[in-house]
Each structure stands twice: as structure tokens, then as C-alpha cells.
XYZ file of C-alpha atoms in Angstrom:
521
model
C 37.055 68.608 -0.002
C 36.027 68.015 3.581
C 34.975 64.345 3.924
C 34.413 64.533 7.641
C 30.621 65.195 7.433
C 30.184 62.241 5.054
C 32.239 59.964 7.266
C 30.260 61.078 10.289
C 26.982 60.334 8.484
C 27.994 56.776 7.623
C 29.394 56.200 11.098
C 26.113 57.381 12.607
C 23.870 55.289 10.331
C 26.040 52.184 10.253
C 24.737 51.367 13.706
C 21.236 51.138 12.223
C 22.096 49.135 9.078
C 21.524 45.707 10.695
C 18.076 46.881 11.771
C 17.420 48.247 8.278
C 18.519 45.019 6.572
C 16.441 42.960 9.000
C 13.377 45.102 8.304
C 13.857 44.752 4.533
C 14.374 40.990 4.863
C 11.212 40.620 6.970
C 9.237 42.740 4.522
C 10.396 40.685 1.534
C 9.752 37.439 3.414
C 6.238 38.561 4.317
C 5.550 39.523 0.708
C 6.910 36.175 -0.513
C 4.780 34.296 2.023
C 1.579 36.145 1.070
C 2.224 35.431 -2.609
C 2.838 31.702 -2.017
C 0.733 30.733 1.005
C -2.170 29.423 -1.091
C -0.019 27.340 -3.432
C -0.218 23.575 -3.010
C 3.534 23.191 -3.613
C 5.886 25.946 -2.462
C 9.583 26.234 -3.341
C 10.979 27.573 -0.102
C 14.285 29.457 0.042
C 17.194 27.143 0.837
C 14.947 24.161 1.783
C 13.008 24.117 -1.496
C 10.086 21.578 -1.439
C 10.876 19.794 1.828
C 8.753 22.100 4.089
C 5.687 21.571 1.846
C 6.208 17.827 2.011
C 6.530 17.801 5.796
C 3.581 20.170 6.178
C 1.352 17.745 4.267
C 2.789 14.453 5.538
C -0.379 13.819 7.588
C -2.460 13.917 4.368
C 0.166 12.877 1.868
C -2.129 10.935 -0.463
C -4.758 13.665 -0.835
C -1.946 16.201 -1.272
C -0.431 14.154 -4.107
C -3.700 14.565 -6.028
C -3.726 18.336 -5.425
C -0.113 18.646 -6.571
C -0.782 16.659 -9.747
C -3.847 18.758 -10.571
C -2.203 22.129 -9.923
C 1.421 21.592 -10.951
C 1.422 18.612 -13.304
C 1.343 14.835 -13.496
C 5.155 14.684 -13.497
C 7.285 17.002 -11.362
C 11.032 17.204 -10.877
C 11.912 18.507 -7.435
C 14.857 18.760 -5.116
C 15.734 18.888 -1.472
C 17.695 21.554 0.433
C 20.414 23.364 -1.532
C 23.116 21.718 0.579
C 21.896 18.212 -0.297
C 22.084 16.146 -3.471
C 18.501 14.951 -3.133
C 16.616 14.970 -6.449
C 13.052 13.713 -6.663
C 10.644 12.912 -9.473
C 6.932 12.603 -8.767
C 4.712 11.080 -11.438
C 1.227 9.697 -11.874
C 1.381 9.587 -15.678
C 0.654 5.985 -16.796
C 2.844 6.395 -19.898
C 5.817 7.218 -17.690
C 4.907 4.432 -15.286
C 4.761 1.851 -18.071
C 8.196 2.970 -19.272
C 9.635 2.765 -15.748
C 8.196 -0.570 -14.624
C 8.032 -2.353 -17.964
C 9.589 -0.878 -21.128
C 12.946 0.121 -19.630
C 12.654 -1.850 -16.398
C 16.403 -2.491 -16.041
C 17.213 1.222 -15.725
C 14.884 1.772 -12.770
C 15.934 -0.579 -9.971
C 14.725 -0.286 -6.437
C 18.313 0.500 -5.483
C 20.412 0.386 -2.346
C 18.550 3.296 -0.758
C 15.249 1.437 -1.180
C 16.737 -1.645 0.469
C 17.940 0.498 3.381
C 14.531 2.138 3.722
C 12.876 -1.289 3.886
C 15.676 -2.889 5.889
C 13.235 -4.660 8.198
C 12.206 -6.847 5.243
C 15.777 -8.083 4.860
C 16.680 -9.677 1.537
C 13.165 -10.679 0.561
C 11.798 -10.668 -2.977
C 10.388 -7.140 -2.632
C 13.678 -5.453 -1.701
C 16.452 -7.100 -3.738
C 17.395 -6.310 -7.347
C 18.731 -7.999 -10.463
C 20.309 -11.474 -10.060
C 19.213 -11.893 -6.447
C 15.665 -10.919 -7.391
C 15.631 -13.256 -10.409
C 16.688 -16.181 -8.214
C 13.839 -15.547 -5.757
C 11.297 -14.752 -8.455
C 12.041 -18.099 -10.079
C 11.012 -19.960 -6.928
C 7.981 -17.709 -6.390
C 6.754 -18.199 -9.959
C 7.121 -21.942 -9.671
C 5.272 -21.977 -6.346
C 2.332 -19.823 -7.417
C 2.048 -21.652 -10.747
C 1.518 -24.935 -8.916
C -2.086 -26.098 -9.134
C -1.631 -27.850 -5.809
C -0.504 -24.635 -4.104
C -3.297 -22.530 -5.643
C -5.798 -25.119 -4.441
C -4.224 -24.967 -0.979
C -4.598 -21.156 -0.916
C -8.285 -21.301 -1.876
C -8.936 -24.049 0.665
C -7.251 -22.195 3.526
C -8.955 -18.865 2.734
C -12.340 -20.557 2.623
C -11.671 -22.370 5.882
C -10.685 -19.165 7.738
C -13.781 -17.449 6.383
C -16.077 -20.358 7.263
C -14.607 -21.026 10.719
C -13.880 -17.458 11.848
C -15.117 -14.538 9.706
C -18.753 -15.524 9.091
C -19.383 -16.786 12.653
C -17.988 -13.488 13.980
C -20.267 -11.435 11.721
C -23.257 -13.557 12.687
C -22.477 -12.984 16.363
C -22.125 -9.237 15.843
C -25.425 -9.137 13.958
C -27.154 -11.111 16.716
C -25.847 -8.827 19.458
C -26.409 -5.639 17.400
C -22.978 -4.326 18.364
C -20.628 -1.995 16.472
C -17.322 -3.303 15.126
C -14.340 -1.903 13.255
C -14.650 -3.630 9.892
C -11.118 -2.730 8.832
C -9.740 -4.424 11.937
C -11.872 -7.501 11.218
C -10.645 -7.749 7.620
C -7.008 -7.198 8.616
C -7.340 -10.049 11.102
C -8.957 -12.248 8.466
C -6.200 -11.443 5.960
C -3.505 -12.063 8.589
C -4.928 -15.461 9.535
C -5.345 -16.414 5.870
C -1.851 -15.488 4.678
C -0.239 -16.866 7.833
C -2.017 -20.183 7.312
C -0.853 -20.220 3.688
C 2.719 -19.475 4.791
C 3.089 -21.734 7.819
C 0.118 -24.097 7.729
C -1.001 -22.807 11.146
C -3.979 -20.547 11.863
C -2.971 -17.956 14.499
C -6.696 -17.338 15.132
C -6.455 -13.597 15.594
C -9.970 -13.421 14.118
C -11.786 -14.861 17.123
C -14.956 -13.612 18.787
C -12.846 -11.964 21.495
C -10.659 -10.121 18.954
C -7.625 -10.443 21.208
C -4.395 -8.591 20.459
C -1.875 -10.315 18.228
C 1.742 -9.459 18.981
C 3.095 -10.204 15.514
C 0.327 -8.330 13.665
C 0.806 -5.271 15.884
C 4.560 -5.370 15.261
C 3.908 -5.363 11.507
C 1.645 -2.303 11.954
C 4.389 -0.437 13.830
C 6.955 -1.371 11.192
C 4.630 -0.208 8.387
C 4.204 3.184 10.073
C 7.966 3.646 10.363
C 8.478 2.715 6.708
C 5.979 5.372 5.642
C 7.787 8.147 7.495
C 11.036 7.019 5.927
C 9.370 7.787 2.590
C 8.358 11.361 3.428
C 11.276 12.443 5.601
C 14.683 13.329 4.096
C 17.004 10.302 4.483
C 19.392 12.169 6.748
C 16.540 13.104 9.069
C 15.030 9.637 9.527
C 18.515 8.183 9.889
C 19.139 10.721 12.652
C 15.896 9.567 14.310
C 17.128 5.996 13.966
C 20.453 6.874 15.590
C 18.710 8.763 18.426
C 16.077 6.031 18.754
C 13.112 8.407 18.803
C 9.647 8.534 17.215
C 8.621 5.814 14.804
C 12.217 4.582 14.612
C 12.075 3.639 18.295
C 8.884 1.660 17.672
C 10.523 -0.022 14.682
C 13.359 -1.402 16.799
C 10.885 -3.052 19.160
C 8.726 -4.283 16.280
C 11.750 -5.707 14.473
C 12.757 -7.672 17.573
C 9.233 -9.073 17.943
C 9.047 -10.033 14.263
C 12.403 -11.843 14.369
C 11.511 -13.714 17.540
C 8.039 -14.842 16.484
C 8.961 -15.811 12.921
C 12.054 -17.599 14.222
C 9.832 -19.714 16.470
C 7.528 -20.690 13.591
C 10.423 -21.504 11.253
C 12.094 -23.685 13.901
C 8.833 -25.551 14.463
C 8.431 -26.056 10.711
C 11.979 -27.430 10.404
C 11.304 -29.918 13.201
C 8.143 -31.118 11.444
C 10.012 -31.661 8.194
C 12.821 -33.529 9.967
C 10.133 -35.821 11.355
C 8.959 -36.554 7.831
C 5.849 -34.357 7.828
C 5.095 -33.348 4.212
C 3.083 -30.129 4.007
C 1.923 -27.821 1.228
C 2.314 -24.494 2.995
C 4.607 -21.897 1.411
C 7.485 -22.066 3.908
C 7.622 -25.861 3.601
C 7.721 -25.520 -0.199
C 10.478 -22.905 0.068
C 12.501 -25.112 2.393
C 12.432 -27.913 -0.143
C 13.054 -25.535 -3.064
C 15.849 -23.774 -1.183
C 17.767 -26.995 -0.798
C 17.284 -27.934 -4.433
C 18.054 -24.488 -5.905
C 21.206 -23.976 -3.877
C 22.817 -26.872 -5.695
C 22.714 -24.878 -8.911
C 22.380 -21.254 -7.807
C 24.783 -19.549 -5.427
C 22.743 -16.316 -5.585
C 19.910 -17.714 -3.500
C 20.228 -16.649 0.163
C 20.985 -19.469 2.545
C 19.809 -20.306 6.046
C 16.811 -19.370 8.165
C 17.278 -15.667 7.397
C 16.012 -16.225 3.862
C 12.919 -18.018 5.176
C 12.325 -15.229 7.676
C 12.634 -12.541 4.972
C 10.364 -14.480 2.624
C 7.723 -15.043 5.277
C 7.731 -11.417 6.402
C 7.599 -10.064 2.842
C 4.508 -12.093 2.018
C 2.933 -11.286 5.393
C 3.319 -7.586 4.595
C 1.899 -8.052 1.109
C -0.898 -10.477 1.932
C -2.186 -9.085 5.182
C -2.235 -5.311 4.741
C -3.100 -5.098 1.060
C -6.005 -7.576 1.243
C -7.340 -6.366 4.583
C -7.385 -2.678 3.679
C -8.762 -3.365 0.191
C -11.715 -5.261 1.658
C -12.428 -2.399 4.060
C -12.393 0.223 1.279
C -14.584 -1.981 -0.913
C -17.324 -2.231 1.712
C -17.045 1.492 2.366
C -17.639 2.394 -1.279
C -20.527 -0.033 -1.844
C -22.159 1.065 1.420
C -22.072 4.656 0.166
C -23.256 3.537 -3.290
C -26.335 1.385 -2.601
C -27.160 0.995 -6.302
C -23.831 -0.781 -6.796
C -24.479 -3.040 -3.814
C -27.920 -3.890 -5.250
C -26.404 -4.897 -8.611
C -23.776 -7.080 -6.931
C -26.472 -8.723 -4.821
C -28.602 -9.314 -7.919
C -25.665 -10.957 -9.708
C -24.967 -13.171 -6.699
C -28.623 -14.128 -6.319
C -28.700 -15.194 -9.965
C -25.576 -17.306 -9.481
C -27.058 -18.830 -6.325
C -30.315 -19.769 -8.017
C -28.415 -21.380 -10.915
C -26.098 -23.437 -8.710
C -28.327 -24.347 -5.737
C -31.506 -25.480 -7.453
C -33.989 -27.099 -5.107
C -31.995 -26.530 -1.922
C -33.573 -24.783 1.056
C -32.086 -21.261 1.097
C -32.497 -20.747 4.850
C -30.665 -23.974 5.674
C -27.653 -22.774 3.680
C -27.204 -19.564 5.702
C -24.574 -18.247 5.780
C -23.986 -19.393 2.236
C -20.472 -19.593 0.768
C -19.953 -19.508 -2.988
C -17.525 -21.700 -4.868
C -14.481 -19.653 -5.928
C -14.564 -21.165 -9.429
C -18.176 -20.047 -9.940
C -17.296 -16.494 -8.923
C -14.727 -16.122 -11.713
C -17.497 -15.546 -14.264
C -19.148 -12.643 -12.440
C -18.518 -9.514 -14.490
C -20.043 -6.855 -12.253
C -18.373 -8.068 -9.057
C -14.990 -8.069 -10.789
C -15.620 -4.570 -12.174
C -16.686 -3.327 -8.730
C -13.443 -4.624 -7.223
C -11.329 -3.028 -9.969
C -13.080 0.303 -9.459
C -12.420 0.116 -5.736
C -8.731 -0.634 -6.429
C -8.604 2.369 -8.782
C -9.762 4.835 -6.138
C -8.143 3.121 -3.157
C -5.011 1.236 -4.257
C -3.620 -0.813 -1.340
C -0.059 0.346 -2.123
C -0.571 4.038 -2.987
C 3.120 4.850 -3.557
C 5.821 3.025 -5.498
C 9.473 3.947 -5.163
C 12.158 3.556 -7.858
C 15.743 4.630 -8.429
C 17.486 5.664 -11.660
C 20.595 3.801 -12.804
C 21.530 5.848 -15.898
C 20.432 9.206 -17.343
C 17.172 8.769 -19.227
C 14.185 10.577 -20.714
C 10.625 9.593 -19.802
C 7.909 9.435 -22.505
C 6.541 12.872 -21.574
C 10.016 14.424 -22.082
C 11.026 14.585 -18.418
C 14.787 14.189 -18.034
C 15.906 11.977 -15.155
C 19.508 11.672 -14.026
C 21.352 8.767 -12.470
C 20.763 8.783 -8.730
C 17.322 10.428 -8.896
C 14.532 8.994 -6.744
C 11.175 8.420 -8.453
C 7.899 8.307 -6.561
C 4.926 6.890 -8.441
C 1.551 7.808 -6.947
C -1.030 5.131 -7.732
C -3.491 7.053 -5.569
C -3.218 10.197 -7.691
C -3.205 8.213 -10.943
C -6.679 6.865 -10.200
C -8.046 10.368 -9.644
C -6.847 12.278 -12.707
C -9.629 13.821 -14.781
C -7.517 13.749 -17.954
C -7.211 9.978 -17.537
C -10.629 8.885 -16.283
C -12.934 11.723 -17.285
C -14.916 14.312 -15.354
C -16.463 11.577 -13.203
C -13.011 10.372 -12.064
C -13.896 10.772 -8.382
C -17.117 8.785 -8.714
C -17.305 5.093 -7.930
C -18.597 3.593 -11.201
C -17.947 -0.110 -11.890
C -19.629 0.420 -15.262
C -16.467 2.092 -16.605
C -14.895 -1.395 -16.598
C -17.683 -2.989 -18.658
C -18.088 -2.622 -22.432
C -21.286 -2.265 -24.449
C -21.535 -6.055 -24.762
C -21.596 -6.582 -21.004
C -18.073 -7.953 -20.858
C -15.002 -6.696 -19.032
C -13.314 -3.943 -21.041
C -9.540 -4.136 -21.526
C -9.223 -0.361 -22.069
C -8.994 0.747 -18.403
C -6.152 -1.719 -17.806
C -3.790 0.513 -19.837
C -3.937 3.092 -17.033
C -4.328 0.723 -14.079
C -1.154 -0.158 -12.184
C -2.504 -1.207 -8.802
C -0.826 -4.588 -9.234
C 2.234 -3.112 -10.927
C 3.302 -4.385 -14.377
C 6.299 -5.776 -16.191
C 8.793 -8.158 -14.581
C 7.823 -7.056 -11.060
C 4.084 -7.434 -11.542
C 2.252 -8.629 -8.436
C 2.807 -12.357 -8.223
C -0.195 -12.759 -5.921
C -2.665 -10.853 -8.116
C -4.828 -13.853 -8.990
C -4.735 -15.062 -5.391
C -5.872 -11.616 -4.194
C -8.813 -11.502 -6.601
C -9.853 -15.063 -5.729
C -9.720 -14.344 -2.016
C -11.506 -11.005 -2.258
C -14.280 -12.386 -4.453
C -14.778 -15.252 -2.035
C -15.102 -12.874 0.924
C -17.083 -10.071 -0.718
C -19.580 -12.501 -2.242
C -20.203 -14.282 1.057
C -20.477 -11.091 3.121
C -22.668 -9.162 0.648
C -24.959 -12.136 0.056
C -25.479 -12.984 3.736
C -25.202 -9.616 5.491
C -25.871 -5.928 5.072
C -22.973 -3.766 6.251
C -24.300 -0.468 7.613
C -21.835 2.362 8.132
C -22.121 4.156 11.477
C -22.960 7.803 10.806
C -20.684 10.668 11.769
C -17.401 9.031 10.799
C -14.736 10.799 8.794
C -13.322 8.161 6.469
C -9.975 9.145 5.010
C -6.634 7.483 4.231
C -4.058 7.144 6.959
C -0.563 8.430 6.149
C 0.971 5.020 5.617
C 2.901 2.960 3.081
C -0.290 0.870 2.843
C -3.637 2.636 2.358
C -5.085 2.048 5.828
C -8.119 3.996 7.019
C -7.103 6.666 9.506
C -9.821 5.888 12.058
C -10.966 2.464 10.934
C -14.471 1.678 9.660
C -17.192 1.413 12.320
C -20.189 -0.597 11.120
C -23.287 -2.499 12.181
C -23.968 -5.919 10.700
C -27.467 -7.085 9.777
C -28.382 -10.490 8.434
C -30.176 -10.502 5.104
C -33.540 -12.203 4.884
C -34.583 -14.338 1.959
């Protein structure tokens, strides 16, 4: 048989095979793209889910809701095929309760979490196990102190009375526009800083001057968010190259260390001179000395005080400031809710200030103890937290192989991301009106606070790592919201697009521009 014609044919066409294979590959790729382009979560060849994550990083919180609705409330994913990255996304409260409470010990924050949040050092929010227990012991003792709780309430009221309300009155008088989120972040910064160091940095002044430390915390928060959404190898490469948010973090870190170091040194000098103060750092200095006699696990030196101060600055400033901004956004867009809050406050005012001249009391500040009994205000705050949780994402590791309540298998080394933002927006959890702002869902038929919603509400975490400042946050927010709602009307400037900023804390992307008007009796 003559094979020469066959050989000649293959020799002739072999030159075109690369073109043919490329054409087939492009055709199959185009078909695959057309079939998947409208999916909210796409499993890309080789890279798997990473491109979808990066594509939606700018709207990560809204995307988490879309993913949960389309794919499921718990998803097991993975990174590129050449990596060992395994991810679990969940917004199922049954899984969350198991992770943060029922089997807490198996879901530590882990070494990778500590590296991601390295700017916080060895503070209470980054360490695990024995080191965490040692710090939690001091924190529990501090926050349980009646003297310290009284100090917190006193300082918050003073910052509000001396800075926040005069600023709002001035803005109302001049009929100017302000960024309410910026105002509340400044208020929260001054409040928590005063609680920590006993000194008011006065960033909430009429001039609204820049504050170096607060801006450094903002830059650090931005970098921490991108470390959450980028593959670890990628953000570590950015860190090594000193580019993007990692470059800003280096500068912010230096500023934070320098400024906190100055305040700690000043505090140590005061204590050496016999000044006895009730601020948190002074309490920790005294507790640190006492605890170290019996507990070698407690970090020593100024580094521990720096890490403690920064951890609580992160928690107290951003979470409270952003939560206040979202609260006034939702009540401004739901005037019936604002009217009910105002009615409740007016009733409290008339019962506590009998015979006093209302106009002479302007702006009026309520007593924090009296506010504890207000059902509707508390429900309105809870509903705002449900839709706009200050910490929208929680991050956990897996120590040993386990099975979550919904049957999801998790392996040792997996990373778990809990979306509080998505959890508050699931129809199967909250009903068809899940996207509506309805404080009434927190109130039972007898007009009292209902315990039922709390079973699916993890804004303040739960279990051993539940938010230690929860009561302080509610006290502070009630004090502020009551005073502002009762004395002023916050009017949202039209034409704004209000949406979450891609951040580890639920900041508003473009702030909240408002006009302030004084209420008339």
C-alpha cells in the first residue's frame, strides 16, 4: 500500500492544526462565556471562583446577598487549581451559632487571621485560646465595673453636649450641608478615645479639622478589607512590592504607632506622678501589673497597651460612627418610623420634665437610664443593625474536620466567611418584607421586645467572643439618637446614591450629605 499520499496530507495539514485548535478553543470559550455570563457566581477554568470575587470586590456586600439568593446560604468554594485555598461562605444562622458558640473551640481565628490583621498586633480581637482568655478576663472585669460603665456614659454625654449638639445647632443656624457620617465618626472617635485615654482629641469641632490618627485608622481599615477579598499570595505580593492599599497601610501603621506611643508615654508619666484615673488604659496598666504576677500569658510592655488601645479604637469608632449614620439614613427615608420615635421621646420628656420650660431646655439631653425603657427606639436600632451591620463579614478558620448543622462538610485548614450583611436580607429568614425597614418585627403583640428575632441576629456575635461592648454601644447610640431626633430634623440631600463602601466596616461609599433643622415645640 502506498502511504505517501496519506503522509503528504498530514504533512500539509499539520501546519494548520495550531490554527484549528485555537479556533476550536476560542469557539468553546465563547460558548462557555455566553452560557455563564449572567450567573452571579461563575466557576472559571483554572482560577475557579477568584475572578468572580475580584470582579465584584467593589460591591462585595450586595454581591454576597445575590450569591446567597441564587446559589445557597452556604457555599463551599476554592481558589485556583494550583493553590490549596478552600473557602466556605455562609449566612445560615444555624451554622453561625454552631461556629461561634456550640463548637467554638474548633473554629479559631487562626494564624492567617492574625497575619491579615497584623496592624492590630496581639490585641483581644486577633489572638486565640489561652492568650485570648487572659485578655478577655481583664476586659470582662473592666466592663463589669460599675465605676467604668458610669465613666463611659459620662464621657459620651460630655462629648455630645460639648461638641456634637453645638455643631448641629451651628449647621442648622447657617443652613449649610454636612456629611453626617463624617460627623458621627468624629463623635465616636472622640468618645472612645476619651474613654481609652481620658483625653478628648476634639476632632468634632466646628472647623472639622483633619485628625491624623483617625485618617490612619481609615487607611488601615481599607487595606484590611482588600486582604479579605484578594488571595493571600496576591496581597502579600502587594505588601512586598509596597503598592496599592499595602503602601498606605505602611504609612498608616507608622502614624498609629507614633501617636499611640505618645499617649501611652504621657499616661505612664501621669501615673508615676500619682494621678489616679478611670480611663481604660489606666485601668489596664494597673491590671497588667497585677495579672502578670499570676499569668505569664498576658503580653508585657507598652506593646500590649498599644494593641489594646488600637483594637478598641477600631471597634468603638468605626462601628458606632457608621451605625449612627445608617440609622439616620433609614429613619429619614421612613418618616413614619421617625414620627413614632419622636412620639415616644416626647412622652418620656413630658413624664420626666414636668413643669420645666421646654424652650429653655433646648437642646435637650435625655438621661441614659430613662432611655433603657423605650421599646420602639430599641427596636428601631435593632432593625437598623439587621440591615446594616457595622461588621458585615466575620472570618473564621477550621481546626479539625467537621460537619455544619446544614450538612456542609468543612476540612481542617478551610477559611469560613460569615456574611452578617446577607444574613439580615434573607427572605427565608425574615419573610418577604426582609428588605423593608420595620422596627415592628422586633415587638410582640403585647408591645414588648420580642426575643424571637435574636435567634437569627448575630450583629454583636455570640458565644465566648460575643461583643464585650454591646451594652456600651446601645447606651451610647440611644443617648445620641434620642438627643438628635428630639432636637433636630435630619433632612437628606436629594440626588445621593447611598450604598455600602467595600470595607471591613460598613462605611457609606460617598458619605451622607444632610441639612439640619431645629425642631420647634
